[in-house]
Amino acid sequence: MTVVQETLSISRFFRTFLVRRMLSLGILRYRETRILLAFLGTTLLIVLATIGYLFYRGSDKVTHIDTLVLDLANLTLPQWVFIGFIIVRLLFLKSSNMLSLTESLPVTDHQRSVALFINELAFIAGILIVVFFSSIAPLPFVFGIEVSSQVATSIVFPAATLVVGLAFIYNILTWGFSVVRLGRIKDILAICVLLILAGLSQIGMTTKVASITSAFQSGNRAFLWSDTYTLISEKYGFFICSLTAVISCIFLLTAATLTSGALFTKQKEYILTRTPSKGDLSNPSTIRRTLFKSYLLSFLRAQETWITLIFALGGYILLILSQAIPPILVGEIISFLGIYAYSSTSALRNFPSLKVRPVEVYLFLCLSLLSISIPFVLVFFVGFWAIGGDNTTGLISVIGCIGTIPLTITLGIIFPSEKDNPLAVITGIAIAAISVIFFALGLSVFSLPPWGWAIATLFFLLSVASAGIFEIKKNSLPDY
C-alpha cells in the first residue's frame, strides 16, 4: 500500500470505529430507534426544503430572487464555517484514546493525524450541508440547473477554501504556542484566536445585509470578501473560477496536511471526589450533600466546562458586534454542557458503599449544571439589558436556557458522550434541536394561553426527566 492508501485506510478505520461505537451506546443500539431518528431527521429536512421550494416558486416573478438568496447565504457562510470547524475540532480533541487502536499498524503519527483531519473535513461538510440544504436544494428545481454554477461560486468554493484555510491557520497557531512553551493549552488558545477572527468577520452584519438588499432592489450586486469567486466568475468565466478554487484548495490542503502534527495528545482529567468517612455513612443527608459537592467540583474541573464557557463568551461578543440576533441567546450554548454531565461524573457512581437512587443522581446533575450556568446567564442578561435589549426577550432566553438543561442531560444519558465518541455529542445536539423544533411546531397548531404553554412545557420537561431517570435505572451499577 502507498502512503496515501494507508492514510485513507486509517481514516476509514477511525470513521467505522466511531460509528460502531455510537451505535452500541444508549438507545442507538436498537435498530428501531435508529430508523425512527433517521426518519424524523429526513422528514424535517424535506419539510424545510419544501417550504423553501414553495417560497421560491411563489416569488418566481421577482427578478433574480435566487441571486438574493445566494448572496445572503454567502454572507452567513463564514460564520457557519467557523462554528462547524470549532465544534468539530473540540469534539475530535477528545479522541486521544483512538491512538491505541492503531499502535500495532505500520503507520506514523503524521498519517494518523492526517487521517483524523480527513474525518474532521467530512464532519464539517456534513454540518454545512444540513445548515444550507433547505435554502439551497430547492433552487435548481425552480430556476433550472444553470443555477448550480452560482451555488458553486457562492457556497461550495468559498466553504472549501475557508475550511482548509482555517485548518492551516489552526496548525500554525498551535505550532506557535508550542514554540513559546504554551503547549499544554495550545489548542484552547488557538480556538480563542479563531473565535476572535470569527467576531471580526461578522462586524457590521446589519449593514452588510442592508447593502445586499438595497443593491438587489436596484438591480446590482454587493460583493463581499467571501464572494470573491463569484466576482472572478463574472469577470473571467466559470472555468477560470473553478480552476482558481481547485488550485487554492489544493495549496491550502497540502499546507494543512504538512503542518498537521500529532493530534493525539493525552489530556489530564481532574475529578475531585470526596467519599464520606465511615461515621458519615449513617447520615443520608451528609452523603447527598457531599456527593452534590463532588458533582459540582467535577464540573468545575472538567475541560469541557471551560471550553464551553469560553465559546459562549466569544459568541456573546460576536453577536454584540454583528447585531445579527439577540446576544442573550448564547446562553443556550452553556446548557449543552448537560450532554457531557453523565459521562464526566461516572467515577462518582462507582462507590459500592454509597446507596444513591437514580432520581437523586439526575437531580445532582441538574443542580450542579444549574449552579454553573445561572451566574453566567444572568451576567449575559445584565449585559443585554445594559445595551438596550428587550427585557422580555432576555427573560424568555434565560428561562429557555434553564429549561433546556434537563433535555441535554437526558440526551447525555441516552447517548453517552465518551471521550472517543464525538459522534454521540453531535447526535445529542442535533436531537435536542429537533426535539425543541417539533415541540414548538406542535404547540403552534394550538392557540394556548400563557398558562397552557406553561403546562405543556412542564409536561415536556417531566417526560424528558422521566426518560433520563429510567435510563439511569436501567444502566445502573449494583450500588443502586
PDB file of C-alpha atoms in Angstrom, residues 63-315:
ATOM      1  CA  THR A  63     -36.154  39.190 -10.905  1.00  0.00           C
ATOM      2  CA  HIS A  64     -33.164  37.118  -9.780  1.00  0.00           C
ATOM      3  CA  ILE A  65     -34.541  36.175  -6.363  1.00  0.00           C
ATOM      4  CA  ASP A  66     -32.031  33.303  -6.472  1.00  0.00           C
ATOM      5  CA  THR A  67     -29.214  35.859  -6.502  1.00  0.00           C
ATOM      6  CA  LEU A  68     -30.520  37.461  -3.319  1.00  0.00           C
ATOM      7  CA  VAL A  69     -30.832  34.062  -1.611  1.00  0.00           C
ATOM      8  CA  LEU A  70     -27.285  33.069  -2.561  1.00  0.00           C
ATOM      9  CA  ASP A  71     -25.880  36.448  -1.518  1.00  0.00           C
ATOM     10  CA  LEU A  72     -27.478  36.192   1.923  1.00  0.00           C
ATOM     11  CA  ALA A  73     -26.328  32.571   2.262  1.00  0.00           C
ATOM     12  CA  ASN A  74     -22.819  33.629   1.303  1.00  0.00           C
ATOM     13  CA  LEU A  75     -22.950  36.371   3.926  1.00  0.00           C
ATOM     14  CA  THR A  76     -23.598  33.858   6.719  1.00  0.00           C
ATOM     15  CA  LEU A  77     -21.277  31.208   5.264  1.00  0.00           C
ATOM     16  CA  PRO A  78     -18.086  32.305   7.128  1.00  0.00           C
ATOM     17  CA  GLN A  79     -19.984  32.255  10.418  1.00  0.00           C
ATOM     18  CA  TRP A  80     -21.144  28.658   9.891  1.00  0.00           C
ATOM     19  CA  VAL A  81     -17.700  27.552   8.699  1.00  0.00           C
ATOM     20  CA  PHE A  82     -16.131  28.977  11.862  1.00  0.00           C
ATOM     21  CA  ILE A  83     -18.801  27.354  14.047  1.00  0.00           C
ATOM     22  CA  GLY A  84     -18.514  23.978  12.331  1.00  0.00           C
ATOM     23  CA  PHE A  85     -14.718  23.989  12.404  1.00  0.00           C
ATOM     24  CA  ILE A  86     -14.500  24.926  16.090  1.00  0.00           C
ATOM     25  CA  ILE A  87     -17.172  22.422  17.164  1.00  0.00           C
ATOM     26  CA  VAL A  88     -15.573  19.558  15.247  1.00  0.00           C
ATOM     27  CA  ARG A  89     -12.097  20.491  16.483  1.00  0.00           C
ATOM     28  CA  LEU A  90     -13.342  20.472  20.074  1.00  0.00           C
ATOM     29  CA  LEU A  91     -15.001  17.112  19.579  1.00  0.00           C
ATOM     30  CA  PHE A  92     -12.006  15.443  17.986  1.00  0.00           C
ATOM     31  CA  LEU A  93      -9.614  16.815  20.588  1.00  0.00           C
ATOM     32  CA  LYS A  94     -11.229  14.276  22.906  1.00  0.00           C
ATOM     33  CA  SER A  95     -10.302  11.400  20.564  1.00  0.00           C
ATOM     34  CA  SER A  96      -6.901  10.598  22.062  1.00  0.00           C
ATOM     35  CA  ASN A  97      -7.926   7.054  23.007  1.00  0.00           C
ATOM     36  CA  MET A  98      -8.129   6.050  19.347  1.00  0.00           C
ATOM     37  CA  LEU A  99      -4.324   6.154  19.124  1.00  0.00           C
ATOM     38  CA  SER A 100      -4.068   2.832  20.930  1.00  0.00           C
ATOM     39  CA  LEU A 101      -6.177   1.200  18.213  1.00  0.00           C
ATOM     40  CA  THR A 102      -3.512   1.825  15.557  1.00  0.00           C
ATOM     41  CA  GLU A 103      -0.310   1.397  17.557  1.00  0.00           C
ATOM     42  CA  SER A 104       0.294  -2.040  16.059  1.00  0.00           C
ATOM     43  CA  LEU A 105      -0.148  -0.791  12.487  1.00  0.00           C
ATOM     44  CA  PRO A 106       2.873   0.308  10.387  1.00  0.00           C
ATOM     45  CA  VAL A 107       1.792   3.959  10.184  1.00  0.00           C
ATOM     46  CA  THR A 108       3.292   7.158  11.545  1.00  0.00           C
ATOM     47  CA  ASP A 109       1.751   9.695  13.912  1.00  0.00           C
ATOM     48  CA  HIS A 110       1.553  12.125  10.996  1.00  0.00           C
ATOM     49  CA  GLN A 111      -0.517   9.647   8.980  1.00  0.00           C
ATOM     50  CA  ARG A 112      -2.823   9.208  11.967  1.00  0.00           C
ATOM     51  CA  SER A 113      -3.292  12.956  12.330  1.00  0.00           C
ATOM     52  CA  VAL A 114      -3.967  13.370   8.601  1.00  0.00           C
ATOM     53  CA  ALA A 115      -6.494  10.520   8.755  1.00  0.00           C
ATOM     54  CA  LEU A 116      -8.246  12.259  11.631  1.00  0.00           C
ATOM     55  CA  PHE A 117      -8.120  15.533   9.674  1.00  0.00           C
ATOM     56  CA  ILE A 118      -9.940  13.844   6.771  1.00  0.00           C
ATOM     57  CA  ASN A 119     -12.726  12.798   9.126  1.00  0.00           C
ATOM     58  CA  GLU A 120     -12.906  16.335  10.514  1.00  0.00           C
ATOM     59  CA  LEU A 121     -13.406  17.679   6.985  1.00  0.00           C
ATOM     60  CA  ALA A 122     -16.196  15.154   6.427  1.00  0.00           C
ATOM     61  CA  PHE A 123     -17.926  16.190   9.655  1.00  0.00           C
ATOM     62  CA  ILE A 124     -17.694  19.900   8.798  1.00  0.00           C
ATOM     63  CA  ALA A 125     -19.078  19.208   5.324  1.00  0.00           C
ATOM     64  CA  GLY A 126     -21.998  17.370   6.916  1.00  0.00           C
ATOM     65  CA  ILE A 127     -22.749  20.307   9.211  1.00  0.00           C
ATOM     66  CA  LEU A 128     -22.699  22.782   6.300  1.00  0.00           C
ATOM     67  CA  ILE A 129     -24.920  20.538   4.161  1.00  0.00           C
ATOM     68  CA  VAL A 130     -27.537  20.316   6.916  1.00  0.00           C
ATOM     69  CA  VAL A 131     -27.433  24.094   7.510  1.00  0.00           C
ATOM     70  CA  PHE A 132     -27.806  25.148   3.860  1.00  0.00           C
ATOM     71  CA  PHE A 133     -29.834  22.233   2.486  1.00  0.00           C
ATOM     72  CA  SER A 134     -33.295  23.724   2.991  1.00  0.00           C
ATOM     73  CA  SER A 135     -32.425  27.053   1.326  1.00  0.00           C
ATOM     74  CA  ILE A 136     -30.129  25.854  -1.487  1.00  0.00           C
ATOM     75  CA  ALA A 137     -31.533  22.466  -2.553  1.00  0.00           C
ATOM     76  CA  PRO A 138     -34.841  23.856  -3.979  1.00  0.00           C
ATOM     77  CA  LEU A 139     -33.091  26.424  -6.220  1.00  0.00           C
ATOM     78  CA  PRO A 140     -32.351  24.113  -9.209  1.00  0.00           C
ATOM     79  CA  PHE A 141     -35.974  22.880  -9.215  1.00  0.00           C
ATOM     80  CA  VAL A 142     -37.294  26.440  -9.535  1.00  0.00           C
ATOM     81  CA  PHE A 143     -34.632  28.314 -11.523  1.00  0.00           C
ATOM     82  CA  GLY A 144     -33.111  25.471 -13.530  1.00  0.00           C
ATOM     83  CA  ILE A 145     -29.873  23.530 -13.425  1.00  0.00           C
ATOM     84  CA  GLU A 146     -27.892  26.585 -14.552  1.00  0.00           C
ATOM     85  CA  VAL A 147     -28.151  27.981 -11.030  1.00  0.00           C
ATOM     86  CA  SER A 148     -25.714  25.255  -9.926  1.00  0.00           C
ATOM     87  CA  SER A 149     -22.762  27.334 -11.108  1.00  0.00           C
ATOM     88  CA  GLN A 150     -23.905  30.201  -8.862  1.00  0.00           C
ATOM     89  CA  VAL A 151     -24.250  27.775  -5.942  1.00  0.00           C
ATOM     90  CA  ALA A 152     -20.694  26.604  -6.575  1.00  0.00           C
ATOM     91  CA  THR A 153     -19.211  30.110  -6.670  1.00  0.00           C
ATOM     92  CA  SER A 154     -21.265  31.432  -3.735  1.00  0.00           C
ATOM     93  CA  ILE A 155     -21.297  28.420  -1.368  1.00  0.00           C
ATOM     94  CA  VAL A 156     -19.193  25.406  -2.386  1.00  0.00           C
ATOM     95  CA  PHE A 157     -15.921  27.064  -3.427  1.00  0.00           C
ATOM     96  CA  PRO A 158     -15.785  29.605  -0.547  1.00  0.00           C
ATOM     97  CA  ALA A 159     -16.704  26.937   2.026  1.00  0.00           C
ATOM     98  CA  ALA A 160     -13.994  24.527   0.852  1.00  0.00           C
ATOM     99  CA  THR A 161     -11.352  27.256   0.803  1.00  0.00           C
ATOM    100  CA  LEU A 162     -12.319  28.584   4.235  1.00  0.00           C
ATOM    101  CA  VAL A 163     -12.312  25.137   5.873  1.00  0.00           C
ATOM    102  CA  VAL A 164      -8.857  24.092   4.667  1.00  0.00           C
ATOM    103  CA  GLY A 165      -7.590  27.631   5.262  1.00  0.00           C
ATOM    104  CA  LEU A 166      -8.781  27.543   8.866  1.00  0.00           C
ATOM    105  CA  ALA A 167      -7.118  24.151   9.311  1.00  0.00           C
ATOM    106  CA  PHE A 168      -3.799  25.595   8.139  1.00  0.00           C
ATOM    107  CA  ILE A 169      -4.168  28.669  10.373  1.00  0.00           C
ATOM    108  CA  TYR A 170      -5.053  26.442  13.334  1.00  0.00           C
ATOM    109  CA  ASN A 171      -1.956  24.296  12.814  1.00  0.00           C
ATOM    110  CA  ILE A 172       0.278  27.365  12.585  1.00  0.00           C
ATOM    111  CA  LEU A 173      -1.245  28.790  15.773  1.00  0.00           C
ATOM    112  CA  THR A 174      -0.762  25.569  17.748  1.00  0.00           C
ATOM    113  CA  TRP A 175       2.830  25.323  16.492  1.00  0.00           C
ATOM    114  CA  GLY A 176       3.481  28.928  17.529  1.00  0.00           C
ATOM    115  CA  PHE A 177       2.040  28.414  21.004  1.00  0.00           C
ATOM    116  CA  SER A 178       4.178  25.284  21.393  1.00  0.00           C
ATOM    117  CA  VAL A 179       7.293  27.271  20.486  1.00  0.00           C
ATOM    118  CA  VAL A 180       6.596  29.788  23.266  1.00  0.00           C
ATOM    119  CA  ARG A 181       6.108  26.882  25.715  1.00  0.00           C
ATOM    120  CA  LEU A 182       2.327  27.015  25.885  1.00  0.00           C
ATOM    121  CA  GLY A 183       1.892  23.513  24.523  1.00  0.00           C
ATOM    122  CA  ARG A 184      -0.439  22.323  27.285  1.00  0.00           C
ATOM    123  CA  ILE A 185      -3.076  24.916  26.393  1.00  0.00           C
ATOM    124  CA  LYS A 186      -2.176  25.495  22.736  1.00  0.00           C
ATOM    125  CA  ASP A 187      -5.454  24.082  21.416  1.00  0.00           C
ATOM    126  CA  ILE A 188      -7.622  26.243  23.670  1.00  0.00           C
ATOM    127  CA  LEU A 189      -5.586  29.349  22.787  1.00  0.00           C
ATOM    128  CA  ALA A 190      -5.848  28.584  19.064  1.00  0.00           C
ATOM    129  CA  ILE A 191      -9.614  28.172  19.365  1.00  0.00           C
ATOM    130  CA  CYS A 192      -9.825  31.517  21.196  1.00  0.00           C
ATOM    131  CA  VAL A 193      -7.931  33.174  18.327  1.00  0.00           C
ATOM    132  CA  LEU A 194     -10.360  31.626  15.842  1.00  0.00           C
ATOM    133  CA  LEU A 195     -13.257  32.993  17.893  1.00  0.00           C
ATOM    134  CA  ILE A 196     -11.731  36.461  17.630  1.00  0.00           C
ATOM    135  CA  LEU A 197     -11.359  36.042  13.859  1.00  0.00           C
ATOM    136  CA  ALA A 198     -14.981  34.888  13.667  1.00  0.00           C
ATOM    137  CA  GLY A 199     -16.066  38.015  15.528  1.00  0.00           C
ATOM    138  CA  LEU A 200     -14.065  40.266  13.225  1.00  0.00           C
ATOM    139  CA  SER A 201     -15.585  38.612  10.151  1.00  0.00           C
ATOM    140  CA  GLN A 202     -19.111  39.348  11.403  1.00  0.00           C
ATOM    141  CA  ILE A 203     -18.674  43.009  12.333  1.00  0.00           C
ATOM    142  CA  GLY A 204     -21.337  45.183  10.727  1.00  0.00           C
ATOM    143  CA  MET A 205     -23.621  42.300   9.778  1.00  0.00           C
ATOM    144  CA  THR A 206     -26.713  44.522   9.738  1.00  0.00           C
ATOM    145  CA  THR A 207     -25.018  46.993   7.399  1.00  0.00           C
ATOM    146  CA  LYS A 208     -23.931  44.192   5.068  1.00  0.00           C
ATOM    147  CA  VAL A 209     -27.464  42.785   4.885  1.00  0.00           C
ATOM    148  CA  ALA A 210     -28.815  46.257   4.110  1.00  0.00           C
ATOM    149  CA  SER A 211     -26.228  46.772   1.349  1.00  0.00           C
ATOM    150  CA  ILE A 212     -27.097  43.412  -0.237  1.00  0.00           C
ATOM    151  CA  THR A 213     -30.855  44.048  -0.208  1.00  0.00           C
ATOM    152  CA  SER A 214     -30.518  47.635  -1.467  1.00  0.00           C
ATOM    153  CA  ALA A 215     -28.204  46.527  -4.273  1.00  0.00           C
ATOM    154  CA  PHE A 216     -30.671  43.780  -5.207  1.00  0.00           C
ATOM    155  CA  GLN A 217     -33.567  46.247  -5.345  1.00  0.00           C
ATOM    156  CA  SER A 218     -31.552  48.467  -7.688  1.00  0.00           C
ATOM    157  CA  GLY A 219     -30.647  45.549  -9.958  1.00  0.00           C
ATOM    158  CA  ASN A 220     -26.996  45.322  -8.881  1.00  0.00           C
ATOM    159  CA  ARG A 221     -24.894  43.072  -6.643  1.00  0.00           C
ATOM    160  CA  ALA A 222     -22.977  43.901  -3.489  1.00  0.00           C
ATOM    161  CA  PHE A 223     -19.782  41.825  -3.487  1.00  0.00           C
ATOM    162  CA  LEU A 224     -18.234  40.852  -0.154  1.00  0.00           C
ATOM    163  CA  TRP A 225     -14.839  39.334   0.590  1.00  0.00           C
ATOM    164  CA  SER A 226     -16.416  35.899   0.916  1.00  0.00           C
ATOM    165  CA  ASP A 227     -17.964  36.245  -2.550  1.00  0.00           C
ATOM    166  CA  THR A 228     -14.652  36.617  -4.380  1.00  0.00           C
ATOM    167  CA  TYR A 229     -15.241  33.520  -6.509  1.00  0.00           C
ATOM    168  CA  THR A 230     -18.476  34.977  -7.887  1.00  0.00           C
ATOM    169  CA  LEU A 231     -16.625  38.136  -8.907  1.00  0.00           C
ATOM    170  CA  ILE A 232     -13.948  36.033 -10.636  1.00  0.00           C
ATOM    171  CA  SER A 233     -16.635  34.006 -12.405  1.00  0.00           C
ATOM    172  CA  GLU A 234     -18.402  37.099 -13.745  1.00  0.00           C
ATOM    173  CA  LYS A 235     -15.156  38.691 -14.949  1.00  0.00           C
ATOM    174  CA  TYR A 236     -13.217  35.693 -16.302  1.00  0.00           C
ATOM    175  CA  GLY A 237     -15.758  32.883 -16.638  1.00  0.00           C
ATOM    176  CA  PHE A 238     -16.788  29.874 -14.603  1.00  0.00           C
ATOM    177  CA  PHE A 239     -13.917  27.690 -15.869  1.00  0.00           C
ATOM    178  CA  ILE A 240     -11.245  30.114 -14.636  1.00  0.00           C
ATOM    179  CA  CYS A 241     -13.126  30.479 -11.353  1.00  0.00           C
ATOM    180  CA  SER A 242     -13.267  26.696 -10.874  1.00  0.00           C
ATOM    181  CA  LEU A 243      -9.578  26.357 -11.712  1.00  0.00           C
ATOM    182  CA  THR A 244      -8.717  29.075  -9.189  1.00  0.00           C
ATOM    183  CA  ALA A 245     -10.789  27.366  -6.497  1.00  0.00           C
ATOM    184  CA  VAL A 246      -9.199  23.958  -7.149  1.00  0.00           C
ATOM    185  CA  ILE A 247      -5.653  25.365  -7.077  1.00  0.00           C
ATOM    186  CA  SER A 248      -6.359  27.351  -3.894  1.00  0.00           C
ATOM    187  CA  CYS A 249      -7.881  24.359  -2.109  1.00  0.00           C
ATOM    188  CA  ILE A 250      -5.059  22.025  -3.177  1.00  0.00           C
ATOM    189  CA  PHE A 251      -2.433  24.504  -1.963  1.00  0.00           C
ATOM    190  CA  LEU A 252      -4.134  25.091   1.395  1.00  0.00           C
ATOM    191  CA  LEU A 253      -4.955  21.397   1.846  1.00  0.00           C
ATOM    192  CA  THR A 254      -1.322  20.469   1.223  1.00  0.00           C
ATOM    193  CA  ALA A 255      -0.176  23.120   3.692  1.00  0.00           C
ATOM    194  CA  ALA A 256      -2.697  21.914   6.289  1.00  0.00           C
ATOM    195  CA  THR A 257      -1.667  18.256   5.987  1.00  0.00           C
ATOM    196  CA  LEU A 258       2.059  19.042   6.056  1.00  0.00           C
ATOM    197  CA  THR A 259       1.688  21.133   9.221  1.00  0.00           C
ATOM    198  CA  SER A 260      -0.667  18.672  10.897  1.00  0.00           C
ATOM    199  CA  GLY A 261       1.216  17.338  13.888  1.00  0.00           C
ATOM    200  CA  ALA A 262       0.392  14.584  16.316  1.00  0.00           C
ATOM    201  CA  LEU A 263      -3.124  15.451  17.409  1.00  0.00           C
ATOM    202  CA  PHE A 264      -3.360  12.535  19.824  1.00  0.00           C
ATOM    203  CA  THR A 265      -2.078  14.271  22.950  1.00  0.00           C
ATOM    204  CA  LYS A 266      -3.179  12.812  26.225  1.00  0.00           C
ATOM    205  CA  GLN A 267      -5.299  15.151  28.273  1.00  0.00           C
ATOM    206  CA  LYS A 268      -5.220  15.031  32.065  1.00  0.00           C
ATOM    207  CA  GLU A 269      -8.612  14.611  33.664  1.00  0.00           C
ATOM    208  CA  TYR A 270      -9.252  16.105  37.073  1.00  0.00           C
ATOM    209  CA  ILE A 271     -12.186  14.674  39.003  1.00  0.00           C
ATOM    210  CA  LEU A 272     -12.210  15.574  42.655  1.00  0.00           C
ATOM    211  CA  THR A 273     -14.135  13.003  44.631  1.00  0.00           C
ATOM    212  CA  ARG A 274     -14.945  13.050  48.294  1.00  0.00           C
ATOM    213  CA  THR A 275     -16.067   9.797  49.843  1.00  0.00           C
ATOM    214  CA  PRO A 276     -17.737  10.186  53.216  1.00  0.00           C
ATOM    215  CA  SER A 277     -15.976   8.685  56.196  1.00  0.00           C
ATOM    216  CA  LYS A 278     -17.463   5.689  57.985  1.00  0.00           C
ATOM    217  CA  GLY A 279     -19.103   7.900  60.551  1.00  0.00           C
ATOM    218  CA  ASP A 280     -20.941   9.815  57.849  1.00  0.00           C
ATOM    219  CA  LEU A 281     -22.493   6.726  56.238  1.00  0.00           C
ATOM    220  CA  SER A 282     -25.243   6.709  58.843  1.00  0.00           C
ATOM    221  CA  ASN A 283     -26.331  10.214  57.850  1.00  0.00           C
ATOM    222  CA  PRO A 284     -28.023  10.177  54.402  1.00  0.00           C
ATOM    223  CA  SER A 285     -28.160  13.976  54.202  1.00  0.00           C
ATOM    224  CA  THR A 286     -24.382  14.185  54.659  1.00  0.00           C
ATOM    225  CA  ILE A 287     -23.858  11.634  51.892  1.00  0.00           C
ATOM    226  CA  ARG A 288     -26.117  13.528  49.491  1.00  0.00           C
ATOM    227  CA  ARG A 289     -24.543  16.894  50.340  1.00  0.00           C
ATOM    228  CA  THR A 290     -21.038  15.506  49.849  1.00  0.00           C
ATOM    229  CA  LEU A 291     -21.956  13.869  46.543  1.00  0.00           C
ATOM    230  CA  PHE A 292     -23.538  17.075  45.286  1.00  0.00           C
ATOM    231  CA  LYS A 293     -20.327  18.980  46.083  1.00  0.00           C
ATOM    232  CA  SER A 294     -18.315  16.305  44.290  1.00  0.00           C
ATOM    233  CA  TYR A 295     -20.560  16.574  41.211  1.00  0.00           C
ATOM    234  CA  LEU A 296     -20.228  20.344  41.203  1.00  0.00           C
ATOM    235  CA  LEU A 297     -16.446  20.281  41.642  1.00  0.00           C
ATOM    236  CA  SER A 298     -16.042  17.675  38.917  1.00  0.00           C
ATOM    237  CA  PHE A 299     -17.931  20.011  36.562  1.00  0.00           C
ATOM    238  CA  LEU A 300     -15.695  22.920  37.519  1.00  0.00           C
ATOM    239  CA  ARG A 301     -12.578  20.807  36.951  1.00  0.00           C
ATOM    240  CA  ALA A 302     -13.716  19.466  33.579  1.00  0.00           C
ATOM    241  CA  GLN A 303     -12.077  20.863  30.477  1.00  0.00           C
ATOM    242  CA  GLU A 304     -15.380  20.796  28.593  1.00  0.00           C
ATOM    243  CA  THR A 305     -16.867  23.288  31.056  1.00  0.00           C
ATOM    244  CA  TRP A 306     -14.290  25.996  30.492  1.00  0.00           C
ATOM    245  CA  ILE A 307     -14.126  25.428  26.745  1.00  0.00           C
ATOM    246  CA  THR A 308     -17.914  25.814  26.571  1.00  0.00           C
ATOM    247  CA  LEU A 309     -17.892  28.949  28.714  1.00  0.00           C
ATOM    248  CA  ILE A 310     -15.134  30.499  26.573  1.00  0.00           C
ATOM    249  CA  PHE A 311     -17.082  29.559  23.456  1.00  0.00           C
ATOM    250  CA  ALA A 312     -20.264  31.121  24.882  1.00  0.00           C
ATOM    251  CA  LEU A 313     -18.439  34.304  25.862  1.00  0.00           C
ATOM    252  CA  GLY A 314     -16.906  34.558  22.398  1.00  0.00           C
ATOM    253  CA  GLY A 315     -20.313  34.044  20.815  1.00  0.00           C
TER     254      GLY A 315
END
